[in-house]
Amino acid sequence: MAVNQKAVKVLNKILDAGFTEEKAIAAMTMDDILSMQGITVADIALINDLQKSIKANKVISFLAEVQRGQGE
């Protein structure tokens, strides 16, 4: 499995914005997300997926690219 570089980029933006713990990332509001520099609609979707992954204890799965046809 390869690391999802888009997910890593978004994670770096989140960390740079001061959200450095899973609990804080999971609790981010839309206002928190929109206040981040250089955020795109695609980034918002990835942040939403990250928040879901944190709540499901599947952060590693979020960070790894799953190739189509190989399952999860």
N, CA, C and O atoms as a DFTB+ gen file, in Angstrom:
288 C
 N C O
     1  1       0.832      -1.187       0.000
     2  2       0.000       0.000       0.000
     3  2       0.874       1.247       0.000
     4  3       1.873       1.317       0.716
     5  1       0.500       2.203      -0.788
     6  2       1.230       3.467      -0.858
     7  2       0.556       4.503       0.032
     8  3      -0.635       4.408       0.330
     9  1       1.329       5.477       0.444
    10  2       0.787       6.569       1.242
    11  2       0.030       7.514       0.322
    12  3       0.521       7.879      -0.746
    13  1      -1.162       7.907       0.740
    14  2      -1.985       8.839      -0.023
    15  2      -1.421      10.242       0.188
    16  3      -1.623      10.847       1.241
    17  1      -0.719      10.753      -0.809
    18  2      -0.028      12.038      -0.680
    19  2      -0.998      13.202      -0.491
    20  3      -0.672      14.165       0.204
    21  1      -2.183      13.131      -1.094
    22  2      -3.178      14.187      -0.899
    23  2      -3.618      14.234       0.556
    24  3      -3.779      15.312       1.128
    25  1      -3.811      13.063       1.153
    26  2      -4.210      12.996       2.559
    27  2      -3.117      13.561       3.457
    28  3      -3.414      14.257       4.428
    29  1      -1.867      13.273       3.145
    30  2      -0.740      13.780       3.932
    31  2      -0.663      15.301       3.823
    32  3      -0.404      15.983       4.815
    33  1      -0.887      15.834       2.619
    34  2      -0.871      17.290       2.433
    35  2      -1.939      17.970       3.283
    36  3      -1.683      18.983       3.933
    37  1      -3.132      17.399       3.266
    38  2      -4.233      17.961       4.053
    39  2      -3.918      17.833       5.541
    40  3      -4.171      18.759       6.311
    41  1      -3.374      16.706       5.942
    42  2      -3.006      16.521       7.346
    43  2      -1.977      17.558       7.779
    44  3      -2.054      18.072       8.895
    45  1      -1.025      17.871       6.923
    46  2      -0.036      18.907       7.237
    47  2      -0.698      20.273       7.406
    48  3      -0.315      21.037       8.292
    49  1      -1.686      20.589       6.569
    50  2      -2.418      21.854       6.708
    51  2      -3.138      21.908       8.061
    52  3      -3.158      22.941       8.729
    53  1      -3.721      20.780       8.443
    54  2      -4.433      20.708       9.720
    55  2      -3.469      20.912      10.882
    56  3      -3.753      21.669      11.810
    57  1      -2.333      20.234      10.825
    58  2      -1.328      20.368      11.889
    59  2      -0.790      21.790      11.951
    60  3      -0.601      22.330      13.040
    61  1      -0.539      22.404      10.795
    62  2      -0.053      23.781      10.748
    63  2      -1.067      24.762      11.338
    64  3      -0.696      25.806      11.873
    65  1      -2.352      24.413      11.234
    66  2      -3.405      25.273      11.777
    67  2      -3.555      25.092      13.294
    68  3      -4.369      25.774      13.917
    69  1      -2.777      24.178      13.892
    70  2      -2.784      24.016      15.334
    71  2      -3.627      22.868      15.861
    72  3      -3.747      22.694      17.073
    73  1      -4.208      22.087      14.969
    74  2      -4.985      20.921      15.392
    75  2      -4.041      19.722      15.390
    76  3      -3.839      19.077      14.362
    77  1      -3.466      19.435      16.560
    78  2      -2.382      18.460      16.623
    79  2      -2.750      17.151      17.311
    80  3      -1.901      16.271      17.456
    81  1      -3.984      17.010      17.730
    82  2      -4.413      15.765      18.378
    83  2      -5.654      15.245      17.677
    84  3      -6.452      16.021      17.152
    85  1      -5.813      13.930      17.670
    86  2      -6.972      13.334      17.012
    87  2      -8.277      13.900      17.554
    88  3      -9.204      14.164      16.789
    89  1      -8.353      14.087      18.856
    90  2      -9.574      14.612      19.468
    91  2      -9.900      15.996      18.916
    92  3     -11.060      16.287      18.622
    93  1      -8.895      16.846      18.772
    94  2      -9.094      18.193      18.253
    95  2      -9.499      18.161      16.774
    96  3     -10.347      18.944      16.347
    97  1      -8.898      17.264      16.001
    98  2      -9.236      17.151      14.580
    99  2     -10.670      16.655      14.420
   100  3     -11.422      17.167      13.591
   101  1     -11.039      15.668      15.209
   102  2     -12.403      15.127      15.138
   103  2     -13.439      16.177      15.515
   104  3     -14.573      16.129      15.037
   105  1     -13.062      17.121      16.366
   106  2     -13.994      18.152      16.844
   107  2     -13.995      19.418      15.986
   108  3     -14.733      20.360      16.275
   109  1     -13.168      19.447      14.925
   110  2     -13.112      20.648      14.080
   111  2     -14.489      20.956      13.499
   112  3     -15.204      20.060      13.051
   113  1     -14.844      22.230      13.514
   114  2     -16.101      22.679      12.922
   115  2     -15.842      23.172      11.507
   116  3     -14.693      23.322      11.092
   117  1     -16.909      23.421      10.777
   118  2     -16.757      23.962       9.420
   119  2     -16.068      25.326       9.479
   120  3     -15.267      25.647       8.601
   121  1     -16.370      26.132      10.502
   122  2     -15.694      27.423      10.654
   123  2     -14.192      27.234      10.836
   124  3     -13.399      27.979      10.260
   125  1     -13.796      26.240      11.636
   126  2     -12.371      25.941      11.829
   127  2     -11.716      25.583      10.497
   128  3     -10.631      26.063      10.171
   129  1     -12.398      24.733       9.740
   130  2     -11.846      24.263       8.469
   131  2     -11.727      25.413       7.467
   132  3     -10.703      25.562       6.801
   133  1     -12.776      26.219       7.369
   134  2     -12.770      27.308       6.389
   135  2     -11.788      28.416       6.741
   136  3     -11.393      29.192       5.871
   137  1     -11.388      28.499       8.012
   138  2     -10.437      29.534       8.414
   139  2      -8.985      29.158       8.077
   140  3      -8.087      29.992       8.200
   141  1      -8.758      27.924       7.658
   142  2      -7.415      27.476       7.314
   143  2      -6.998      28.056       5.969
   144  3      -7.818      28.178       5.059
   145  1      -5.724      28.413       5.842
   146  2      -5.182      28.993       4.614
   147  2      -5.135      27.957       3.494
   148  3      -4.724      26.816       3.705
   149  1      -5.560      28.367       2.306
   150  2      -5.408      27.535       1.117
   151  2      -6.271      26.291       1.082
   152  3      -5.924      25.325       0.402
   153  1      -7.380      26.286       1.790
   154  2      -8.230      25.100       1.831
   155  2      -9.095      25.051       0.569
   156  3      -9.617      26.076       0.131
   157  1      -9.244      23.869      -0.009
   158  2     -10.063      23.693      -1.201
   159  2     -11.259      22.810      -0.859
   160  3     -11.323      22.219       0.219
   161  1     -12.194      22.731      -1.782
   162  2     -13.353      21.858      -1.582
   163  2     -12.887      20.402      -1.445
   164  3     -13.415      19.656      -0.620
   165  1     -11.919      20.011      -2.236
   166  2     -11.375      18.649      -2.137
   167  2     -10.747      18.419      -0.763
   168  3     -10.871      17.334      -0.195
   169  1     -10.074      19.442      -0.228
   170  2      -9.482      19.330       1.112
   171  2     -10.566      19.140       2.165
   172  3     -10.402      18.352       3.096
   173  1     -11.679      19.866       2.015
   174  2     -12.777      19.746       2.973
   175  2     -13.313      18.317       2.972
   176  3     -13.601      17.759       4.031
   177  1     -13.446      17.729       1.798
   178  2     -13.910      16.350       1.700
   179  2     -12.931      15.394       2.381
   180  3     -13.348      14.465       3.072
   181  1     -11.637      15.620       2.188
   182  2     -10.632      14.772       2.841
   183  2     -10.651      14.945       4.355
   184  3     -10.484      13.973       5.093
   185  1     -10.853      16.167       4.819
   186  2     -10.931      16.409       6.264
   187  2     -12.141      15.680       6.842
   188  3     -12.057      15.088       7.919
   189  1     -13.256      15.723       6.132
   190  2     -14.441      14.997       6.569
   191  2     -14.151      13.499       6.663
   192  3     -14.538      12.850       7.634
   193  1     -13.470      12.952       5.652
   194  2     -13.091      11.538       5.678
   195  2     -12.132      11.247       6.828
   196  3     -12.242      10.207       7.478
   197  1     -11.197      12.151       7.084
   198  2     -10.261      11.987       8.195
   199  2     -11.008      11.965       9.520
   200  3     -10.725      11.127      10.376
   201  1     -11.955      12.874       9.696
   202  2     -12.727      12.905      10.936
   203  2     -13.477      11.596      11.141
   204  3     -13.517      11.071      12.254
   205  1     -14.069      11.068      10.079
   206  2     -14.768       9.780      10.167
   207  2     -13.792       8.658      10.507
   208  3     -14.111       7.772      11.301
   209  1     -12.604       8.696       9.907
   210  2     -11.590       7.671      10.161
   211  2     -11.103       7.714      11.603
   212  3     -10.876       6.671      12.216
   213  1     -10.943       8.904      12.138
   214  2     -10.528       9.041      13.536
   215  2     -11.570       8.418      14.445
   216  3     -11.237       7.662      15.358
   217  1     -12.835       8.737      14.195
   218  2     -13.921       8.211      15.031
   219  2     -14.035       6.700      14.929
   220  3     -14.450       6.040      15.881
   221  1     -13.665       6.144      13.766
   222  2     -13.724       4.695      13.552
   223  2     -12.397       3.998      13.874
   224  3     -12.264       2.793      13.661
   225  1     -11.415       4.751      14.388
   226  2     -10.082       4.215      14.690
   227  2      -9.427       3.581      13.462
   228  3      -8.852       2.497      13.550
   229  1      -9.519       4.263      12.317
   230  2      -8.947       3.747      11.068
   231  2      -8.093       4.809      10.374
   232  3      -8.201       4.997       9.163
   233  1      -7.261       5.490      11.123
   234  2      -6.437       6.558      10.555
   235  2      -5.419       6.001       9.559
   236  3      -5.163       6.624       8.528
   237  1      -4.844       4.856       9.850
   238  2      -3.869       4.257       8.933
   239  2      -4.539       3.934       7.599
   240  3      -3.945       4.149       6.543
   241  1      -5.759       3.425       7.636
   242  2      -6.497       3.144       6.399
   243  2      -6.737       4.424       5.618
   244  3      -6.667       4.424       4.389
   245  1      -7.017       5.511       6.316
   246  2      -7.219       6.799       5.658
   247  2      -5.943       7.252       4.946
   248  3      -5.995       7.767       3.829
   249  1      -4.807       7.055       5.600
   250  2      -3.536       7.531       5.044
   251  2      -2.991       6.644       3.932
   252  3      -2.107       7.062       3.184
   253  1      -3.511       5.421       3.814
   254  2      -3.021       4.493       2.798
   255  2      -3.958       4.496       1.598
   256  3      -5.180       4.490       1.747
   257  1      -3.379       4.506       0.429
   258  2      -4.174       4.406      -0.791
   259  2      -4.554       2.958      -0.984
   260  3      -3.700       2.072      -0.947
   261  1      -5.827       2.717      -1.189
   262  2      -6.288       1.368      -1.508
   263  2      -6.517       1.334      -3.016
   264  3      -7.328       2.089      -3.552
   265  1      -5.795       0.456      -3.682
   266  2      -5.923       0.340      -5.134
   267  2      -7.269      -0.292      -5.473
   268  3      -7.705      -1.224      -4.798
   269  1      -7.928       0.209      -6.513
   270  2      -9.213      -0.359      -6.929
   271  2      -9.061      -1.832      -7.224
   272  3      -8.108      -2.272      -7.866
   273  1     -10.040      -2.586      -6.730
   274  2     -10.048      -4.021      -6.991
   275  2      -9.318      -4.828      -5.948
   276  3      -9.388      -6.056      -5.966
   277  1      -8.609      -4.167      -5.026
   278  2      -7.877      -4.896      -3.998
   279  2      -8.604      -4.932      -2.675
   280  3      -8.145      -5.608      -1.754
   281  1      -9.740      -4.223      -2.536
   282  2     -10.460      -4.214      -1.275
   283  2      -9.800      -3.296      -0.291
   284  3      -8.902      -2.528      -0.636
   285  1     -10.262      -3.383       0.969
   286  2      -9.710      -2.511       2.008
   287  2      -8.923      -3.289       3.018
   288  3      -8.388      -2.710       3.963
